[in-house]
PDB file of C-alpha atoms in Angstrom:
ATOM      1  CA  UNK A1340       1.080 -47.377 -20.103  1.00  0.00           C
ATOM      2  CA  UNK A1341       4.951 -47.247 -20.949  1.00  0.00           C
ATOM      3  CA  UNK A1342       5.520 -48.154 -24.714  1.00  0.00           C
ATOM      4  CA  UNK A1343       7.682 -50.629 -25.301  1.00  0.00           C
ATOM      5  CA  UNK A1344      11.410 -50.562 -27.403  1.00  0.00           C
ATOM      6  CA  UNK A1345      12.357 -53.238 -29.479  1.00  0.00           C
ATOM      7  CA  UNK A1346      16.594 -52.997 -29.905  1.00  0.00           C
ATOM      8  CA  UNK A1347      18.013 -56.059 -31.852  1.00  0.00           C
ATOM      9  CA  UNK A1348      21.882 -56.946 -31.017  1.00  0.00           C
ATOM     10  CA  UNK A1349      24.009 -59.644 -31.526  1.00  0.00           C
ATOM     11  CA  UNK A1350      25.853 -58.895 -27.932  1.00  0.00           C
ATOM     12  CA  UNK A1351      25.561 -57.144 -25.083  1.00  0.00           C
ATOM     13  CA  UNK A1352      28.250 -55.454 -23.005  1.00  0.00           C
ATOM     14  CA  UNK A1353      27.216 -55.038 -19.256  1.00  0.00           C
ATOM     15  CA  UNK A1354      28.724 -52.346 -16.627  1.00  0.00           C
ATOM     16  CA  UNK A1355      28.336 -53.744 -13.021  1.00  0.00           C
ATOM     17  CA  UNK A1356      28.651 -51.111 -10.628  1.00  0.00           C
ATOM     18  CA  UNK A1357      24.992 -49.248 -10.775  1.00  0.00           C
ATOM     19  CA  UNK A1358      23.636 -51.711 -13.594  1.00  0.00           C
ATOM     20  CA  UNK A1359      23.813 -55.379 -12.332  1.00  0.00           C
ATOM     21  CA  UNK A1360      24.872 -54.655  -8.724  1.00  0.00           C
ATOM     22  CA  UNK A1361      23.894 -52.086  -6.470  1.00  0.00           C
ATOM     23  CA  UNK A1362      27.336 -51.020  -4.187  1.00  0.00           C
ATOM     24  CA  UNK A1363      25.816 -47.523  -3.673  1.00  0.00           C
ATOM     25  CA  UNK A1364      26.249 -47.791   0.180  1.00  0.00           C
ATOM     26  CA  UNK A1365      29.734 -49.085   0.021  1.00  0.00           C
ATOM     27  CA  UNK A1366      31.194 -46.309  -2.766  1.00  0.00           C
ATOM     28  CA  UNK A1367      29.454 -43.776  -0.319  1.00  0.00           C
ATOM     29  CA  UNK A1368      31.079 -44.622   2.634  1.00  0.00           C
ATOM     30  CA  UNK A1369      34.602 -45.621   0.596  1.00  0.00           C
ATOM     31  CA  UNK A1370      34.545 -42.246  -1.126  1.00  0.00           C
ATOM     32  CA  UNK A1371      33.276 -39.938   1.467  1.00  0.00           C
ATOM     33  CA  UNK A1372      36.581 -40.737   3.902  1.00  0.00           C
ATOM     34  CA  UNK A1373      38.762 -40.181   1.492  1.00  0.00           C
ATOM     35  CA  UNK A1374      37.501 -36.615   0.421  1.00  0.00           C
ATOM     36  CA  UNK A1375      37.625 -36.096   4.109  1.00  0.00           C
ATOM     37  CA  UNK A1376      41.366 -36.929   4.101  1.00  0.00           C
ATOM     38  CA  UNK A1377      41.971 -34.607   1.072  1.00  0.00           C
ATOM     39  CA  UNK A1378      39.640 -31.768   2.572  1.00  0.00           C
ATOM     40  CA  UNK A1379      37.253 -31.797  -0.239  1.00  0.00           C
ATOM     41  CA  UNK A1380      33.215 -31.554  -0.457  1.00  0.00           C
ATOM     42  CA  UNK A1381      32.084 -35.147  -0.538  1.00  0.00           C
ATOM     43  CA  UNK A1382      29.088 -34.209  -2.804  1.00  0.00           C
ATOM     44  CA  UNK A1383      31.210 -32.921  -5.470  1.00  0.00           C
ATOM     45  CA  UNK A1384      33.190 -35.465  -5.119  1.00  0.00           C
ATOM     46  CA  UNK A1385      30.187 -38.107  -5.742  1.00  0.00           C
ATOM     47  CA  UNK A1386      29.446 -36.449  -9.000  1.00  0.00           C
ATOM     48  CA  UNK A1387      32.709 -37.708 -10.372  1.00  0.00           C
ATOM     49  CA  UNK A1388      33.659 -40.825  -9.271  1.00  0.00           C
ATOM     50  CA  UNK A1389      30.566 -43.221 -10.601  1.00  0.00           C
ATOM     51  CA  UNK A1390      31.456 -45.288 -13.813  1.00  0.00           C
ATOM     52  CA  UNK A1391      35.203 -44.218 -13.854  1.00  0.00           C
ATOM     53  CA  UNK A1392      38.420 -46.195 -12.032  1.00  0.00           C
ATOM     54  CA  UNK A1393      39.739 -44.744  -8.971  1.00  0.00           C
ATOM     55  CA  UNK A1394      42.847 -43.509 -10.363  1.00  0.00           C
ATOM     56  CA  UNK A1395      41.016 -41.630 -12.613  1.00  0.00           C
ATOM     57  CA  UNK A1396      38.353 -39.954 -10.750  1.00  0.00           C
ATOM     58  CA  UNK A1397      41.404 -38.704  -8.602  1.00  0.00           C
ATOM     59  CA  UNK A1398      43.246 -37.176 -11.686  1.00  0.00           C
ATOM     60  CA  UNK A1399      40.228 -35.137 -11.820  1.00  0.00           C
ATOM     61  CA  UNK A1400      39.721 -34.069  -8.453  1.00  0.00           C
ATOM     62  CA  UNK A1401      43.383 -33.383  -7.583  1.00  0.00           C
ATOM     63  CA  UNK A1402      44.750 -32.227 -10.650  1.00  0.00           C
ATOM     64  CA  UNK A1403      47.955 -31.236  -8.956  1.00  0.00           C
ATOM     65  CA  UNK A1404      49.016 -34.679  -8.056  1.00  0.00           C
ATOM     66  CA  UNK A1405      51.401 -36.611  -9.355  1.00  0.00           C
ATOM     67  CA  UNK A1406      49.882 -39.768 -11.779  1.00  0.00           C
ATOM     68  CA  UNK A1407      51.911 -42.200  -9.467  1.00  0.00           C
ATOM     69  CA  UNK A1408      50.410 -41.516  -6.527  1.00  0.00           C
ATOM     70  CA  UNK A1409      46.490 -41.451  -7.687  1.00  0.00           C
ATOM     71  CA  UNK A1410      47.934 -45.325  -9.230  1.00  0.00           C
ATOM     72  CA  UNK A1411      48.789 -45.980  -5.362  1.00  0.00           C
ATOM     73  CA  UNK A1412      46.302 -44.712  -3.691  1.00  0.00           C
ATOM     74  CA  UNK A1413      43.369 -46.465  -6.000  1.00  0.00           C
ATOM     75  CA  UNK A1414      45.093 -50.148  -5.131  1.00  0.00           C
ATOM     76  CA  UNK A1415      45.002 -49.605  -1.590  1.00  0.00           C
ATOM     77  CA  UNK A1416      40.979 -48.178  -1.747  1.00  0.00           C
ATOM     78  CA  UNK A1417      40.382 -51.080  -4.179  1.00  0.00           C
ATOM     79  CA  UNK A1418      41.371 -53.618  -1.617  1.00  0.00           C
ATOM     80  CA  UNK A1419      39.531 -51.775   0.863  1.00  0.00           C
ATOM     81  CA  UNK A1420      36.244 -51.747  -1.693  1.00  0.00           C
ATOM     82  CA  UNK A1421      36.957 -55.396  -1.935  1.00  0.00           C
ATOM     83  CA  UNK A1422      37.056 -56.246   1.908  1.00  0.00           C
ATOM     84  CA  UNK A1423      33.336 -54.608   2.369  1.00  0.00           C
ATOM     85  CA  UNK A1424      30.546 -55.729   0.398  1.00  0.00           C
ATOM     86  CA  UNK A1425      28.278 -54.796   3.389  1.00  0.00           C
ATOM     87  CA  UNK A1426      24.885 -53.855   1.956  1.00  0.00           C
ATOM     88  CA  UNK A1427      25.860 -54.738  -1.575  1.00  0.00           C
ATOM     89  CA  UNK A1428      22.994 -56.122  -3.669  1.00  0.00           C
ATOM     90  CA  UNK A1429      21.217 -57.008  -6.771  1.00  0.00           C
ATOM     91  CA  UNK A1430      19.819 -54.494  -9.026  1.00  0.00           C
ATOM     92  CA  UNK A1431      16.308 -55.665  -8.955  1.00  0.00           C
ATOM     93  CA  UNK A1432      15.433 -57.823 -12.058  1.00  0.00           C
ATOM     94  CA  UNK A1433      19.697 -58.345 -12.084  1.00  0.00           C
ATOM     95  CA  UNK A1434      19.538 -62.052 -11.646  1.00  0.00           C
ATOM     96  CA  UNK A1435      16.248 -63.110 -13.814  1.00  0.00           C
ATOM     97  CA  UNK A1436      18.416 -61.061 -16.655  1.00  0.00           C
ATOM     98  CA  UNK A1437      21.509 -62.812 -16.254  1.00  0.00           C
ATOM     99  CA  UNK A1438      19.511 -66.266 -16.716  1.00  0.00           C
ATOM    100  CA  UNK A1439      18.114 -64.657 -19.711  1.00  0.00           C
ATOM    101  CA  UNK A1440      21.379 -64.275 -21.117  1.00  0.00           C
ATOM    102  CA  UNK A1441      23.021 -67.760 -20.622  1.00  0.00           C
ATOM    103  CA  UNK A1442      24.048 -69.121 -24.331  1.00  0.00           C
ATOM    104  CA  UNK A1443      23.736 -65.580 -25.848  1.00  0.00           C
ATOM    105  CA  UNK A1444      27.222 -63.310 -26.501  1.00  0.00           C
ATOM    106  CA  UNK A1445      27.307 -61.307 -23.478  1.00  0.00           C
ATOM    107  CA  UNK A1446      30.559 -59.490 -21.393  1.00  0.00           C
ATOM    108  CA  UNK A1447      31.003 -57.917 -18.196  1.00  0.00           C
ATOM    109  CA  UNK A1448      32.711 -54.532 -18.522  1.00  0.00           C
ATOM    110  CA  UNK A1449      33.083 -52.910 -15.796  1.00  0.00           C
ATOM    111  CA  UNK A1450      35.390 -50.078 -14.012  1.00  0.00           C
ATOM    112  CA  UNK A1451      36.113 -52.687 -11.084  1.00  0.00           C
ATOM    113  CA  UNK A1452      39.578 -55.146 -11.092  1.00  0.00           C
ATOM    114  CA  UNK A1453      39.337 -59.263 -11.120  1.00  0.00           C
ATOM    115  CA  UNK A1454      39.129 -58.833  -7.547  1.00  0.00           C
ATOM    116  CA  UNK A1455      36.309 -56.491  -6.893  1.00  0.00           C
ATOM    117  CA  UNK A1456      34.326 -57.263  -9.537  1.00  0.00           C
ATOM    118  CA  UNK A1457      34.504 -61.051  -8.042  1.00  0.00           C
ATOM    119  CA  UNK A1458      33.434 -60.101  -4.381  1.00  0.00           C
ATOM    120  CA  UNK A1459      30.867 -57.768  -5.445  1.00  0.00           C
ATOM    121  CA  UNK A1460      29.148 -60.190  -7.729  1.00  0.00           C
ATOM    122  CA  UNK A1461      29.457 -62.897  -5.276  1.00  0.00           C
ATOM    123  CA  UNK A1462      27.876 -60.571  -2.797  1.00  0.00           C
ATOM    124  CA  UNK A1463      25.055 -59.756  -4.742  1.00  0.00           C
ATOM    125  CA  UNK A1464      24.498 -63.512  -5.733  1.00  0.00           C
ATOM    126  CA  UNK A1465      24.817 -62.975  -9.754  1.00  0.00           C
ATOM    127  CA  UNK A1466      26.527 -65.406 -11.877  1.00  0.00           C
ATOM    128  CA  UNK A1467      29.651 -64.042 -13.591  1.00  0.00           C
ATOM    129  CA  UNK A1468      30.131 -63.953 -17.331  1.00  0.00           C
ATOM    130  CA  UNK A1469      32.295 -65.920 -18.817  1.00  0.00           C
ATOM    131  CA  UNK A1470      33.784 -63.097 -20.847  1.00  0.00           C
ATOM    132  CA  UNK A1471      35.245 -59.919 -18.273  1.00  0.00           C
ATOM    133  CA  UNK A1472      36.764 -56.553 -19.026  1.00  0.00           C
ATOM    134  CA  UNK A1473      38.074 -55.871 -16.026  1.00  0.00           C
ATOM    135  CA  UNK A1474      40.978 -52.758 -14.696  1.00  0.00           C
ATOM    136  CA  UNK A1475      43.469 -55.156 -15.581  1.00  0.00           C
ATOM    137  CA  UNK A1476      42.395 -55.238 -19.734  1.00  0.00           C
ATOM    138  CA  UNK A1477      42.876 -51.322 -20.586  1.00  0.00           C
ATOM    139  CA  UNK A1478      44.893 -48.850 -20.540  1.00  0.00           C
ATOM    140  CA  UNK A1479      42.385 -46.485 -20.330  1.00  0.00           C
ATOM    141  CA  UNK A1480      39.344 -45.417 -18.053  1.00  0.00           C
ATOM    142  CA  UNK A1481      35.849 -44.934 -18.838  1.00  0.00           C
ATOM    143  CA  UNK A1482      34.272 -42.380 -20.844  1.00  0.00           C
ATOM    144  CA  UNK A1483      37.199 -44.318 -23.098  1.00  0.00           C
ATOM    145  CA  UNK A1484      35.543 -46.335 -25.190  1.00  0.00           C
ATOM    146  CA  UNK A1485      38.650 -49.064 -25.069  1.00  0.00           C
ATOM    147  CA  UNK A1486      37.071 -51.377 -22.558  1.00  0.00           C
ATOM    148  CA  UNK A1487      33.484 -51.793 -24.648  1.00  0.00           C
ATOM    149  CA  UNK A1488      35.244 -52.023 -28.005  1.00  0.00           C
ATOM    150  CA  UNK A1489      37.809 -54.854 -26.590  1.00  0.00           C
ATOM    151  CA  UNK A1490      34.358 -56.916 -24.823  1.00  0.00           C
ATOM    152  CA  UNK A1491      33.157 -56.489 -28.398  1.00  0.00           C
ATOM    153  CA  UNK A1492      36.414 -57.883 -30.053  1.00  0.00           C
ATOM    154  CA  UNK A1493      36.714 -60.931 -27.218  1.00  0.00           C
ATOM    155  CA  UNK A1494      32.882 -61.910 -28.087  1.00  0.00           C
ATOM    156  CA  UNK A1495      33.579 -61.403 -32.007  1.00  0.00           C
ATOM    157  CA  UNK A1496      30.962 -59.160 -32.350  1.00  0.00           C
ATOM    158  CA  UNK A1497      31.410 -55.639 -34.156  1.00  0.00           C
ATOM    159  CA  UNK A1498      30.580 -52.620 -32.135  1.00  0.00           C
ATOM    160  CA  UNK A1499      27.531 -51.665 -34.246  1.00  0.00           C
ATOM    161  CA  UNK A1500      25.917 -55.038 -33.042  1.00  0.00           C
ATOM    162  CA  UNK A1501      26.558 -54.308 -29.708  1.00  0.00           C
ATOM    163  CA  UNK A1502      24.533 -52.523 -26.940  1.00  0.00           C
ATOM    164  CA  UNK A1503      25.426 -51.796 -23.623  1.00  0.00           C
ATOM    165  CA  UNK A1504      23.962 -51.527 -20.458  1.00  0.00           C
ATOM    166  CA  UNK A1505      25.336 -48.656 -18.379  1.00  0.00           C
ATOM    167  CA  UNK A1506      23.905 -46.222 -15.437  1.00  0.00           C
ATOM    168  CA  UNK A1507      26.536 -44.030 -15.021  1.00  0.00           C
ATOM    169  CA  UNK A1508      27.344 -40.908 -17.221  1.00  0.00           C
ATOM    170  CA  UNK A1509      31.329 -41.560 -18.138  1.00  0.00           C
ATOM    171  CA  UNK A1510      30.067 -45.144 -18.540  1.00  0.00           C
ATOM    172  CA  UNK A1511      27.333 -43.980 -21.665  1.00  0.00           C
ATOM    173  CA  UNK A1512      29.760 -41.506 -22.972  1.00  0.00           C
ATOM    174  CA  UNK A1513      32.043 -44.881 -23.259  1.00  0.00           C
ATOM    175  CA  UNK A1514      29.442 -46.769 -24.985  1.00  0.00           C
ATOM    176  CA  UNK A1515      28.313 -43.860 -27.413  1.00  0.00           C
ATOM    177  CA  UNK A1516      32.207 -43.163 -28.164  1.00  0.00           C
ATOM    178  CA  UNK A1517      32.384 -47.187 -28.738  1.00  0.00           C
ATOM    179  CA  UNK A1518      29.804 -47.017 -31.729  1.00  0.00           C
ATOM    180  CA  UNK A1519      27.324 -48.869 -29.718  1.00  0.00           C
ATOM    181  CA  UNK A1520      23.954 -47.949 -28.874  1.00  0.00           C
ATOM    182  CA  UNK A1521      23.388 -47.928 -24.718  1.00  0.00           C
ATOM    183  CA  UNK A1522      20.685 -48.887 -22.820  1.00  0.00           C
ATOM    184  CA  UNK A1523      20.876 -46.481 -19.628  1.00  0.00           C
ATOM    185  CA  UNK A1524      19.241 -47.986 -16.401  1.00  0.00           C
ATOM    186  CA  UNK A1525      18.594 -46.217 -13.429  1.00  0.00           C
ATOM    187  CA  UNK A1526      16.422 -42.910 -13.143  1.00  0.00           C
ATOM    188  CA  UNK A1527      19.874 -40.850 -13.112  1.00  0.00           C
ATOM    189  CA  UNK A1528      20.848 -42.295 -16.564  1.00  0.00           C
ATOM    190  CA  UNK A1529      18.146 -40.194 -18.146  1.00  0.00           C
ATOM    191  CA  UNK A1530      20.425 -37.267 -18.136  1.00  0.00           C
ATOM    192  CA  UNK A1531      23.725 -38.343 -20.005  1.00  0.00           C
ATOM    193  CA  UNK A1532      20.941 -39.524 -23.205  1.00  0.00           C
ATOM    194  CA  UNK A1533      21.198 -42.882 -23.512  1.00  0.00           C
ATOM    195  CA  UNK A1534      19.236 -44.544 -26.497  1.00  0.00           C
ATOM    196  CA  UNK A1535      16.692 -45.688 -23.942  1.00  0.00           C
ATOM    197  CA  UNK A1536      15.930 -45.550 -20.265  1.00  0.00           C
ATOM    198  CA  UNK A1537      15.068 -48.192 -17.686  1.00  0.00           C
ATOM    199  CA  UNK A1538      14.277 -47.895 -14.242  1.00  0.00           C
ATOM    200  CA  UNK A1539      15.977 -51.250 -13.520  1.00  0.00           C
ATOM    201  CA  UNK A1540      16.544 -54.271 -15.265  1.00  0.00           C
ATOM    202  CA  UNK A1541      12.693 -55.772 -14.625  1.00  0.00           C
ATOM    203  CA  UNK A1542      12.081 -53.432 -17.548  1.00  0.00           C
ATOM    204  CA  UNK A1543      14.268 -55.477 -20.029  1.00  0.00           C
ATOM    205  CA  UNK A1544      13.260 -59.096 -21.877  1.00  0.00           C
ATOM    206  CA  UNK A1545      15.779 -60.949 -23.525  1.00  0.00           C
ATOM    207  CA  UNK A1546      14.752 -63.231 -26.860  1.00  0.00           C
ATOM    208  CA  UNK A1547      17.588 -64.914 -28.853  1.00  0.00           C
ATOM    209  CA  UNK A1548      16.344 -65.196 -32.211  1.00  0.00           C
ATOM    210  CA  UNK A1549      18.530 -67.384 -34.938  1.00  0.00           C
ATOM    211  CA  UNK A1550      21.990 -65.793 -33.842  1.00  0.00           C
ATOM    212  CA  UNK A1551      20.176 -62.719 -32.535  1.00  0.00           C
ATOM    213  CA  UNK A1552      19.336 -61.010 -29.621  1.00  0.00           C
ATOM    214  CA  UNK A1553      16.364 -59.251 -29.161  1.00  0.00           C
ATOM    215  CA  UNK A1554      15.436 -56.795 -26.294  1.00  0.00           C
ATOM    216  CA  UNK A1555      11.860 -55.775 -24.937  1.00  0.00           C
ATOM    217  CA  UNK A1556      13.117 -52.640 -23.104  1.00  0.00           C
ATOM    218  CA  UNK A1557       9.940 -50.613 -20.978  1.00  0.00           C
TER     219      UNK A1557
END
């Protein structure tokens, strides 16, 4: 029997990409082409993109290139991201959570722009929050902690009160740098040490409490 951890919170900041929607099959098949086009292994290249923008994961991968051009390429893949939403989905338990969390502070803060971030939820059938840290709010990609510290500054909330949801490693590393303790879900989360692990988000009960929020988490 899987013992059960009690967090308390007064907000929680949620990544989308891995943690409320599954868009596996479309990063795969967006990714995968364009390491083709830049002659590089498509594996490696997996094991950097997830949790970080576009512009971003290219800095890494081609070093060599100019800022300015990573900048144009990511608009043109996010528009392509945004066109296909084929086999996008729910994480399972994704929508029953979201419910959970209507009245209670909570903010989308995710990787994804306005755009993306709109289709994909759409796709997947999950309500948006009404508070969004989208591309457009930072200046900075994850595993910079900017984007969780400004959800926690639109909801009010200091970090310390916060706790995020993430799957991905540069997302956790965002969340830890933030102050904030992170709830990693997905069986790959397990390995960048977030404060606890879920498989997905059936695993996770939400309680508000007299201006707190309580989670069941196993």
């Amino acid at each position: 029997m899987t013992a059960t951890t009690v967090l308390t919170a007064r907000a929680l900041l949620l990544d989308m990409d891995g943690t409320l929607v599954d868009s596996h099959a479309v990063v795969e098949r967006i990714w995968r082409r364009w390491s083709e086009r830049h002659g590089l292994n498509a594996d490696e290249v997996m094991k950097v993109v997830h949790g970080r923008q576009g512009y971003a994961s290219m800095a890494l991968l081609l070093p060599k290139r100019p800022m300015e051009q990573n900048h144009a390429e990511n608009a043109r893949m996010l528009a392509e991201e945004t066109a296909d939403v084929e086999g996008v989905v729910p994480i399972p338990g994704a929508p029953e959570f979201l419910a959970s969390l209507r009245g209670l502070p909570h903010a989308l803060v995710t990787s994804a722009d306005v755009a993306l971030s709109t289709a994909r939820m759409g796709a997947a059938g999950l309500e948006l929050p009404d508070v969004r840290i989208t591309a457009e709010s930072v200046g900075a990609s994850k595993p910079d902690p900017e984007g969780f510290l400004k959800g926690a500054a639109e909801l009010g909330i200091t970090p310390a009160d916060c706790v995020v949801f993430e799957d991905s490693g540069a997302g956790i590393a965002a969340g830890r740098a933030a102050g904030m303790r992170v709830v990693g879900v997905g069986p790959q989360a397990a390995f960048h040490r977030p404060d606890v692990v879920v498989r997905d988000l059936r695993a996770v009960r939400v309680e508000g409490v007299g201006g707190e929020i309580r989670l069941y988490v196993g």
